[in-house]
XYZ file of N, CA and C in Angstrom:
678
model
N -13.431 -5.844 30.890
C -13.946 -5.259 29.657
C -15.473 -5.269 29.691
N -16.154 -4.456 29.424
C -17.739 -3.548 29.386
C -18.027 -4.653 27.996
N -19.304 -5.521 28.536
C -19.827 -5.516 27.246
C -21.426 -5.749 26.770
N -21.948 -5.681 26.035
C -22.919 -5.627 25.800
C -23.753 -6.205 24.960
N -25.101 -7.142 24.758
C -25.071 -7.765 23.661
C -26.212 -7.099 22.695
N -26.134 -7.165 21.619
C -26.862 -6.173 20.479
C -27.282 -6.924 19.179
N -28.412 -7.869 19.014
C -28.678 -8.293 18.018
C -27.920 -9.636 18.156
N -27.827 -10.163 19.798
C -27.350 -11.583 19.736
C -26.079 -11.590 19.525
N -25.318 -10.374 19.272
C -23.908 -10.499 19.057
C -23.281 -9.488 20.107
N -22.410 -10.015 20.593
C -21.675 -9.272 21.827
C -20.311 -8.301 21.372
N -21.059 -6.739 21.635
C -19.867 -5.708 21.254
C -19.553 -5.334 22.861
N -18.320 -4.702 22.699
C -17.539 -3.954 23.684
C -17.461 -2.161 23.375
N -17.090 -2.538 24.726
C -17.357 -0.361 25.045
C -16.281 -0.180 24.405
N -16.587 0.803 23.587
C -15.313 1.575 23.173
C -15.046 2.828 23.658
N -13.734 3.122 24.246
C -13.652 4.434 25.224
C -13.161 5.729 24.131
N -13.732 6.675 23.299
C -13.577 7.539 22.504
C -12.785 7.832 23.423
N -11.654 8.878 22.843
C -10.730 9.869 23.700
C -11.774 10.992 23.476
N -11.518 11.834 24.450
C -12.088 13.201 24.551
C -11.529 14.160 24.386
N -11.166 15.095 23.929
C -10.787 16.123 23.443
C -11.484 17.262 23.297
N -10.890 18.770 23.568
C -11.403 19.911 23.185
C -11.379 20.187 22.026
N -12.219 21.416 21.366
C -11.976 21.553 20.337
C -10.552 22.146 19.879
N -9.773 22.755 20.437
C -8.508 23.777 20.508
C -7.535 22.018 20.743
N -7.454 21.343 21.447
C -7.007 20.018 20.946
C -6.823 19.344 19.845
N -8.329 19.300 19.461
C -8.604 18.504 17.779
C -8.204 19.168 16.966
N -8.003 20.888 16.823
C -7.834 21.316 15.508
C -6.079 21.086 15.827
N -5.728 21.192 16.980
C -3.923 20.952 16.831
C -3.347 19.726 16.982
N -4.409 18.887 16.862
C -3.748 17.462 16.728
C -3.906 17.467 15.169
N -5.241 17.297 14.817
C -5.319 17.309 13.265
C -3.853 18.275 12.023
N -4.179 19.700 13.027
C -3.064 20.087 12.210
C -1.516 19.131 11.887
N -1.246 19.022 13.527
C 0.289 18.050 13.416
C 0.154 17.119 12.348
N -1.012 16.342 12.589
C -0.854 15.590 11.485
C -0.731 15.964 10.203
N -1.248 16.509 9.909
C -1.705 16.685 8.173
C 0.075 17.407 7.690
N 0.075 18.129 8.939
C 1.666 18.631 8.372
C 2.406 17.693 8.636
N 2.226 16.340 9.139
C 3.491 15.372 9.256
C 3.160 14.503 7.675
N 2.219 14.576 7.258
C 2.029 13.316 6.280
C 2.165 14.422 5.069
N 2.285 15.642 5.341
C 2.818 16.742 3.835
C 3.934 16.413 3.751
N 5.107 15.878 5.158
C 6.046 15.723 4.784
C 6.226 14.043 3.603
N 5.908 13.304 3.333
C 5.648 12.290 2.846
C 6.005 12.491 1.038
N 7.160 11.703 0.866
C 7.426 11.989 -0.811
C 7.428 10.900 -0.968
N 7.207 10.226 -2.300
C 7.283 9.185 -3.056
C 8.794 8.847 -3.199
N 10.126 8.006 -2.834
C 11.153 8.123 -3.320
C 11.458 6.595 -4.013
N 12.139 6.878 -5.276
C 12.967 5.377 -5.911
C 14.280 5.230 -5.065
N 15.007 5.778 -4.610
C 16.371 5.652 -4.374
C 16.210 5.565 -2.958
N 16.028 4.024 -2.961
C 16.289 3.162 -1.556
C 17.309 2.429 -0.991
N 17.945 2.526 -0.069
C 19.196 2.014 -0.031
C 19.136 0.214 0.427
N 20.106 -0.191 0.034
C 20.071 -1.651 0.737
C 20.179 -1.578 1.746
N 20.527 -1.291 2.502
C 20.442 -1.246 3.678
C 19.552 -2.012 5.019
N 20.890 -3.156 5.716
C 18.960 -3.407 6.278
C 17.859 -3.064 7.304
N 17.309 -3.331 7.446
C 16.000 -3.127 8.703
C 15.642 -4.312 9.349
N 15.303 -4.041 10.681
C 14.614 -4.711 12.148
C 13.415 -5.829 11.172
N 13.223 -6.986 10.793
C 12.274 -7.520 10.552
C 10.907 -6.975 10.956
N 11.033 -6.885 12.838
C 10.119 -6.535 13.582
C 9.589 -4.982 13.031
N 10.277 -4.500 12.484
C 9.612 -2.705 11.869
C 8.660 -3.112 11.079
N 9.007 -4.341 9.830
C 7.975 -4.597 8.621
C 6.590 -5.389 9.425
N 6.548 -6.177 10.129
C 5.421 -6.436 10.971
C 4.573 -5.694 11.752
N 4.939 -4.405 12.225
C 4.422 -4.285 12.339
C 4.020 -2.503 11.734
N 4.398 -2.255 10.762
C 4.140 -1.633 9.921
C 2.713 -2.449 9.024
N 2.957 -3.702 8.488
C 2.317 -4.110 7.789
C 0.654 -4.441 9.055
N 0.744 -5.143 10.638
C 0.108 -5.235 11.610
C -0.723 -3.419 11.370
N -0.281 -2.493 11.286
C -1.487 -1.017 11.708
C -1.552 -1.700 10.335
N -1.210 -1.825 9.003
C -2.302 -1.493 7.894
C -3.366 -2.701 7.913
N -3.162 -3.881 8.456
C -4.375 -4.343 9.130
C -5.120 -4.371 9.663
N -5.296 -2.791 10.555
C -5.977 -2.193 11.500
C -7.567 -1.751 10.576
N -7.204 -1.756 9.184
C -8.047 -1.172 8.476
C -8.992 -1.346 8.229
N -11.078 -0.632 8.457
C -11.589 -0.989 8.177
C -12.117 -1.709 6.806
N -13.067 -2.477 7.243
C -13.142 -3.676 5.626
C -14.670 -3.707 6.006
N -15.217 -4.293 4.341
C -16.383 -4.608 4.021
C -16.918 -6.062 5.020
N -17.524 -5.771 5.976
C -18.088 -7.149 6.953
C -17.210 -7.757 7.518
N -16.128 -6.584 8.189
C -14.568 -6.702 8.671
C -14.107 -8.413 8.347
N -14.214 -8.801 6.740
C -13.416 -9.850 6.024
C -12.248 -9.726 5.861
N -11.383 -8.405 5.887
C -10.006 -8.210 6.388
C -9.603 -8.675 5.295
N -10.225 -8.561 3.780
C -10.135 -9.284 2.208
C -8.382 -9.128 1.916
N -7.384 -9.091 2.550
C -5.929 -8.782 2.281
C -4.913 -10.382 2.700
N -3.762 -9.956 1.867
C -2.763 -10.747 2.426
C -1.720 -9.795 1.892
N -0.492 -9.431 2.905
C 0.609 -8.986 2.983
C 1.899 -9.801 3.118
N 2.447 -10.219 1.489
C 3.795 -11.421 1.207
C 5.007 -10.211 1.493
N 5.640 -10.367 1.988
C 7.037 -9.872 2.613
C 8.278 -10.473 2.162
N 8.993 -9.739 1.095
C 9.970 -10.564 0.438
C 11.439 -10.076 1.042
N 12.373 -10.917 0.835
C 13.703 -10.312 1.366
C 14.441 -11.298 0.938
N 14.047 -12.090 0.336
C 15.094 -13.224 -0.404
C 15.516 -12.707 -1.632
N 16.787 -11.962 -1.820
C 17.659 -11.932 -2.831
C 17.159 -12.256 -4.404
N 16.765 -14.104 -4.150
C 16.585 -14.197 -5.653
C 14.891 -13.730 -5.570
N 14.338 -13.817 -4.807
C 12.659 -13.752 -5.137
C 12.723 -12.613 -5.657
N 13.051 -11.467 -5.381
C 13.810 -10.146 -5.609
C 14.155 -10.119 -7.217
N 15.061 -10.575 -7.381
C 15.777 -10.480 -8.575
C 14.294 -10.922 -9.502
N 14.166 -12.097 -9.506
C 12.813 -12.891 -10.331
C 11.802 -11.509 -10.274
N 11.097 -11.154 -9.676
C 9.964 -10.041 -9.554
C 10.710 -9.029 -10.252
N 12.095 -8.265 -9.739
C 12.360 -6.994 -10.886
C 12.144 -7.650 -12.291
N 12.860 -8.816 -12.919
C 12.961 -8.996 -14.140
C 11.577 -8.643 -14.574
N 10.357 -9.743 -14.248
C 9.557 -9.861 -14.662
C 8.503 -8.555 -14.587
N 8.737 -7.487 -13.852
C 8.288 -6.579 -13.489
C 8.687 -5.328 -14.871
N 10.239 -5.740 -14.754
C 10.732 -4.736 -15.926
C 10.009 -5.169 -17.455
N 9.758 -6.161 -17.738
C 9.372 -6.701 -18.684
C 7.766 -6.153 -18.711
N 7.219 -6.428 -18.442
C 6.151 -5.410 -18.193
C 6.490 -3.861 -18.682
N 7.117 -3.646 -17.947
C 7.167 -2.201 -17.654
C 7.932 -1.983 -19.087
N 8.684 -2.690 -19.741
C 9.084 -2.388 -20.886
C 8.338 -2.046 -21.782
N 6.931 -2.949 -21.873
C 6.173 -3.462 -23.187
C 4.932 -2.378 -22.950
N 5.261 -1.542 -21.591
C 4.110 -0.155 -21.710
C 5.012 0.894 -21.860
N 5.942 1.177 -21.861
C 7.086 2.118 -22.313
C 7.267 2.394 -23.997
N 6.989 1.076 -24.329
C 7.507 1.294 -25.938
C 6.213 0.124 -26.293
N 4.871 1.068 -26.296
C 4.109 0.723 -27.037
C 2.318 0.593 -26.215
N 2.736 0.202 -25.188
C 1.183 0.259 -24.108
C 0.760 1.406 -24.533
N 1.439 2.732 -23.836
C 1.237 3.894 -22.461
C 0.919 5.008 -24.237
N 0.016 5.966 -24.126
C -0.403 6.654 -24.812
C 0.795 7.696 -24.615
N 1.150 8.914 -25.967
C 2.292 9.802 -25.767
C 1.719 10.796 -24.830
N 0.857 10.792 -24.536
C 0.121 12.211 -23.315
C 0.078 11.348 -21.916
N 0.144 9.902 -21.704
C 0.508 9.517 -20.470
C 2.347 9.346 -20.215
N 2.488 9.361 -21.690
C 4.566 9.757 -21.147
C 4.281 11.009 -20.707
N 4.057 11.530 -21.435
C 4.418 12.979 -21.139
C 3.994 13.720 -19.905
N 2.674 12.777 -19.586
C 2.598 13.378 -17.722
C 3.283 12.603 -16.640
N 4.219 11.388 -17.115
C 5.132 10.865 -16.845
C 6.546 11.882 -16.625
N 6.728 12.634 -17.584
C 7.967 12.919 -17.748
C 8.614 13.649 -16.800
N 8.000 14.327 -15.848
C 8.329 15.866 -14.700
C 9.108 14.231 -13.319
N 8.549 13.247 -13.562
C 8.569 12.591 -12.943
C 10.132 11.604 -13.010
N 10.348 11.632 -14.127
C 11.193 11.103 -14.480
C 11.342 9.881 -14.069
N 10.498 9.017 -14.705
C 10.114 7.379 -14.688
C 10.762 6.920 -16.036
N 11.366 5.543 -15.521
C 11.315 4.849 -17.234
C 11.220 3.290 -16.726
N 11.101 2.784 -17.772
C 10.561 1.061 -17.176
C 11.468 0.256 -16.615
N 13.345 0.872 -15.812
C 14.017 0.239 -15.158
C 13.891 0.320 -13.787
N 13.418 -0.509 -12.888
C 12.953 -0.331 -11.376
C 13.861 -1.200 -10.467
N 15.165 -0.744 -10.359
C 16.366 -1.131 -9.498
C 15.882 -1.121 -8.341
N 14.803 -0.538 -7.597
C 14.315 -0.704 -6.760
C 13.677 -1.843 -5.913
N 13.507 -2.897 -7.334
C 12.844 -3.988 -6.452
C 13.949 -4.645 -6.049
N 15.253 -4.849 -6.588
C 16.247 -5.589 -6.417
C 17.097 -4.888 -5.136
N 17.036 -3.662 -5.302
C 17.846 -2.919 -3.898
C 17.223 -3.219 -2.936
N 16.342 -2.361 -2.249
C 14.929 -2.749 -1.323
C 15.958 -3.421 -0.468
N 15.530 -3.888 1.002
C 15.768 -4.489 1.809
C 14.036 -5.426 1.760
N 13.187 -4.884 1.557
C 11.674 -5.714 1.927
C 11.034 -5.369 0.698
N 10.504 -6.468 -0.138
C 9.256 -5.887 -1.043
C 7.926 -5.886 0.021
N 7.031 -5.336 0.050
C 5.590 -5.538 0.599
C 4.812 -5.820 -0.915
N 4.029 -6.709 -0.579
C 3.184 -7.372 -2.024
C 1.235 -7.205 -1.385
N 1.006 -6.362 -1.578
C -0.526 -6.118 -1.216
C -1.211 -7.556 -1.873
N -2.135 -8.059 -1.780
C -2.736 -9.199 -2.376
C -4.632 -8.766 -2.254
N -5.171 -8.834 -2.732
C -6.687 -8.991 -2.600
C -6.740 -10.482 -2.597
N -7.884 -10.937 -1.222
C -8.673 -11.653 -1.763
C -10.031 -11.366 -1.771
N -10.291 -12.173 -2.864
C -11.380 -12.000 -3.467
C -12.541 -13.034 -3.240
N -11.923 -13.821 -2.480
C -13.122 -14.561 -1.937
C -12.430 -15.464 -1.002
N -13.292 -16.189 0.228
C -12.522 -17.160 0.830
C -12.964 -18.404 0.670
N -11.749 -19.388 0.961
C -11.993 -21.203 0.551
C -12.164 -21.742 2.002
N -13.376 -21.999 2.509
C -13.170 -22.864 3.845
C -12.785 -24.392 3.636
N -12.615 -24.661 4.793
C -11.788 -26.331 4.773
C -12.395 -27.160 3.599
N -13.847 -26.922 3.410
C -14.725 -28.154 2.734
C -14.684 -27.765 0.886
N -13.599 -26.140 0.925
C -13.478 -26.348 -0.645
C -14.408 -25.298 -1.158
N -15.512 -25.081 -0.358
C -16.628 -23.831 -0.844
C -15.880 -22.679 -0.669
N -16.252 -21.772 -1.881
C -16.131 -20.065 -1.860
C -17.191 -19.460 -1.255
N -16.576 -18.277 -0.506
C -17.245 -17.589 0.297
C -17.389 -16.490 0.012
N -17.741 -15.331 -0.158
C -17.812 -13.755 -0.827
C -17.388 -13.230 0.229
N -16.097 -12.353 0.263
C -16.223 -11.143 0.288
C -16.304 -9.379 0.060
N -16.552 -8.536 0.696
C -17.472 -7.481 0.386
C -16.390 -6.134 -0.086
N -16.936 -5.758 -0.688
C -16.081 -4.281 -0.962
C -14.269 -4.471 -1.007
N -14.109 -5.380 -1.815
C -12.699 -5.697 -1.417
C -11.900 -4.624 -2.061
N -11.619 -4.392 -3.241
C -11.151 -3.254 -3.652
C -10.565 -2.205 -2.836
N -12.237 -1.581 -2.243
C -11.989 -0.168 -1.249
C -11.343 -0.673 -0.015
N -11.542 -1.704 0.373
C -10.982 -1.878 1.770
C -9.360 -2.592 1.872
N -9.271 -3.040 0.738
C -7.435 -3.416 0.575
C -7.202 -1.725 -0.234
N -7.541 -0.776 -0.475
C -6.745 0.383 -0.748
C -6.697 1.363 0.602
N -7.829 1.153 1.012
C -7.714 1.451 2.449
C -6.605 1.203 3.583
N -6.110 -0.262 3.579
C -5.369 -0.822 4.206
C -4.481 0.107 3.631
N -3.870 -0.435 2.458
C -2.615 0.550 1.864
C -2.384 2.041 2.245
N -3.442 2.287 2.282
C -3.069 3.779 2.858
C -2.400 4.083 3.562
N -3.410 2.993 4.996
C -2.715 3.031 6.531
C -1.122 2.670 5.966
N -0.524 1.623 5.140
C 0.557 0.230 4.648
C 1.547 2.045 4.672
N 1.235 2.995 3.755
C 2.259 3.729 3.549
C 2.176 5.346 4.622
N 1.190 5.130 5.128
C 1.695 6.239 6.231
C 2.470 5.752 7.481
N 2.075 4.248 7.236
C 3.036 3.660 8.529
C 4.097 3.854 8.209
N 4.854 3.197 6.997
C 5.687 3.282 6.587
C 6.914 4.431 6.777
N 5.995 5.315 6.330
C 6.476 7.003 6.689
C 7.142 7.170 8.453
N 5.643 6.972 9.068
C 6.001 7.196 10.234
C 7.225 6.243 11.109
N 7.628 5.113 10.727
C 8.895 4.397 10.995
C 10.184 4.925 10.311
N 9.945 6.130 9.385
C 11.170 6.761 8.840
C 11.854 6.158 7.851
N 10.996 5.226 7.286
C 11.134 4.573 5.864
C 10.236 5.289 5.002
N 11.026 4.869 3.510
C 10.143 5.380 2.288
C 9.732 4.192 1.694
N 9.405 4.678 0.296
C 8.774 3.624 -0.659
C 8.560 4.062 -1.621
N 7.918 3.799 -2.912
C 7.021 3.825 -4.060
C 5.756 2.963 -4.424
N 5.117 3.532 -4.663
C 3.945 2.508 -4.975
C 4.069 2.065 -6.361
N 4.457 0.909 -6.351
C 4.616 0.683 -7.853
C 3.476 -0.976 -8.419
N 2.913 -0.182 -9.204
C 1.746 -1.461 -10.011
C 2.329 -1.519 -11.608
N 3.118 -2.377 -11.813
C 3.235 -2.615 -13.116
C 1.692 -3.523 -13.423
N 1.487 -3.070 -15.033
C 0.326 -3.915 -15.314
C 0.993 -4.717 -16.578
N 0.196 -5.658 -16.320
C -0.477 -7.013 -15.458
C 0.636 -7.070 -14.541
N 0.105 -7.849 -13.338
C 0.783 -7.953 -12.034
C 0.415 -9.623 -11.890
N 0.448 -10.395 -12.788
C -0.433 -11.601 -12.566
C 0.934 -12.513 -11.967
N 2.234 -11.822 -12.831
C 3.476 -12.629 -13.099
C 3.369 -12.403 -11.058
N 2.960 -11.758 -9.951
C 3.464 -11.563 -8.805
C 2.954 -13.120 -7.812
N 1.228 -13.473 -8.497
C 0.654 -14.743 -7.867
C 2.079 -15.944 -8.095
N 2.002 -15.451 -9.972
C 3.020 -17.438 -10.005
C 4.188 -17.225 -8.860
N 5.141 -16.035 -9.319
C 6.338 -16.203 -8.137
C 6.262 -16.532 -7.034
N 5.280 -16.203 -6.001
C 5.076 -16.626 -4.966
C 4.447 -17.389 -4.380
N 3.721 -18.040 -5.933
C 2.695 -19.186 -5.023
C 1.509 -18.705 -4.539
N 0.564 -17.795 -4.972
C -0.522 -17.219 -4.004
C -1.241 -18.294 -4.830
N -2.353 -18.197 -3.399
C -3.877 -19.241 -3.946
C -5.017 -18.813 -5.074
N -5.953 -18.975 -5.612
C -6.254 -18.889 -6.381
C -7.213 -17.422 -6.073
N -7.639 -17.585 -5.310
C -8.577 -16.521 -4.532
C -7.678 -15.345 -3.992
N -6.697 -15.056 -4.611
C -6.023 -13.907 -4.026
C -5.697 -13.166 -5.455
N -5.648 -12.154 -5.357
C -4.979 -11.225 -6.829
C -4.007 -9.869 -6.304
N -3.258 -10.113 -7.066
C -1.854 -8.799 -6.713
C -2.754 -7.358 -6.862
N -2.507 -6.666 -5.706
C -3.112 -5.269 -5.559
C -1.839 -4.528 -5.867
N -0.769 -4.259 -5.091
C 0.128 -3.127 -5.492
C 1.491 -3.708 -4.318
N 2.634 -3.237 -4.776
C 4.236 -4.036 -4.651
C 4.421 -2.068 -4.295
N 5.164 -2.596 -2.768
C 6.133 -1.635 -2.101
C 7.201 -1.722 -1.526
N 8.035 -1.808 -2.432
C 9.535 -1.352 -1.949
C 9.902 -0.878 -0.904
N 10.427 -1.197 0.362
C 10.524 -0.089 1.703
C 12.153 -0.757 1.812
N 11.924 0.489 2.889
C 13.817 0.807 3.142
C 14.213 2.177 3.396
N 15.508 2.023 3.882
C 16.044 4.047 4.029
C 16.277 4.386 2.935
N 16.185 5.678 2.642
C 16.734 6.350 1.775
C 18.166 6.396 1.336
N 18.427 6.379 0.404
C 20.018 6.133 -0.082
C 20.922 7.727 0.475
N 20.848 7.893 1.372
C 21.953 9.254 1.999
C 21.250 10.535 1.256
N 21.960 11.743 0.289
C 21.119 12.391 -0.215
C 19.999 12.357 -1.802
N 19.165 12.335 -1.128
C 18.047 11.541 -2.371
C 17.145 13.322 -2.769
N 17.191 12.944 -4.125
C 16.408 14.110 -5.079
C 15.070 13.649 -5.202
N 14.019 14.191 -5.190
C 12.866 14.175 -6.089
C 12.029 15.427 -6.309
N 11.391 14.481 -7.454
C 10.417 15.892 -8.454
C 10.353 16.737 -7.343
N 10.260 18.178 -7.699
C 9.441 19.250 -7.025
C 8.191 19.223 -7.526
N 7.552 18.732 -7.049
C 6.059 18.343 -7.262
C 5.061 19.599 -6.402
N 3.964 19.836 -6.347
C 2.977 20.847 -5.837
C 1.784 19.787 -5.830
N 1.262 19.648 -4.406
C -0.195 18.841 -4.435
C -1.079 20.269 -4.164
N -2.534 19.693 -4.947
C -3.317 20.588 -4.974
C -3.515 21.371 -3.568
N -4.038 22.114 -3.876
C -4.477 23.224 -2.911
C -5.635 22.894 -2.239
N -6.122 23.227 -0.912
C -7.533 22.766 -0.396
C -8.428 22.881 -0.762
N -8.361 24.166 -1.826
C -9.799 24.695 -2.438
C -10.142 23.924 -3.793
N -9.052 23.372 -4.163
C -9.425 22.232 -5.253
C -9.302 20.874 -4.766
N -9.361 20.437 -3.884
C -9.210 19.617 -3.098
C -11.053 19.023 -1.904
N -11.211 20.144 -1.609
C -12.223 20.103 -0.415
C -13.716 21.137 -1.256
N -14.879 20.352 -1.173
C -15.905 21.102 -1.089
C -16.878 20.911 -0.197
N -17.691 21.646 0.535
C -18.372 21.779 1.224
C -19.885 22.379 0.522
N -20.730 21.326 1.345
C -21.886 21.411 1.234
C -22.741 21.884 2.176
């Protein structure tokens, strides 16, 4: 391995792939038309899965750049039955108390094409919850907090990679954030320096599965150029 030192700190060569341009625009294309294929689905089957798929599904969304590569994430992986059960309840409960009384009548109503309501059988079916976590700072051995940077953008970042992997192993999901998500630290015990980012359900699809006919914007409302 090529390396080099730069400011006292030792980086390595990185070998860009090379490509034509008539390459890049048909790789780019494949892609963009593989991740159009990508729907949001609730109706996940129990069904189970390879442990080894969720590792390393969850391993690329760690690939993700971060603020002073602090890697500010933790990814809890549930598959225990009752942990399961405990998180839907407490999840539905939530989700109840913004259903009938949070959620403004113009956020039902852009709810509604969607056909959401605050029962999420999903966490209990699932074969794997994925539990995104921020941290928000780190505790070294001696007890001191440490800052880290841009955590927000760089654990939504991760997620990104968390659900195109997902995709690309031929599993689905939902992104589901009930608010407050605080009830997700007690269940599992997270440390104090960590806070619930967003809970994904993965698994196959239940045989033939419906969803919204939805339309994502168009490029021209989408993309501007300067």
């Amino acid at each position: 391995m090529k390396t080099k030192r730069i400011n006292q700190h030792t980086h390595v060569l990185y070998n860009t792939p090379q490509y034509t341009d008539n390459e890049i625009i048909e790789k780019s294309i494949g892609f963009y038309q593989w991740l159009e294929t990508r729907r949001t689905v609730r109706d996940i089957s129990s069904e189970s899965i390879p442990c080894e798929v969720i590792e390393n599904i969850v391993m690329s969304a760690s690939t993700a750049p971060s603020g002073a590569h602090k890697q500010p994430w933790t990814f809890c992986v549930v598959s225990d039955s009752e942990i399961k059960k405990e998180i839907r309840e407490a999840a539905e409960k939530e989700e109840y108390e913004s259903y009938n009384g949070r959620m403004s009548d113009r956020w039902k109503g852009d709810l509604a094409p969607i056909g959401t309501d605050w029962k999420k059988p999903f966490l209990e079916e699932a074969p794997y919850l994925i539990v995104a976590f921020k941290r928000v700072y780190e505790i070294d051995e001696e007890g001191k907090k440490h800052n880290n940077y841009y955590v927000n953008e760089s654990v939504g970042i991760a997620c990104g990679l968390l659900i195109a992997a997902i995709h690309n192993a031929g599993l689905v999901t939902v992104t589901h954030t009930p608010s407050p998500m605080n009830f997700l630290q007690r269940i599992l015990k997270r440390p104090e320096n960590e806070r619930p980012f967003l809970l994904l359900p993965v698994g196959k699809s239940k045989g033939e599965v419906y969803v919204p006919n939805l339309k994502r914007k168009e490029k021209e409302e989408v993309i501007k150029f300067y």
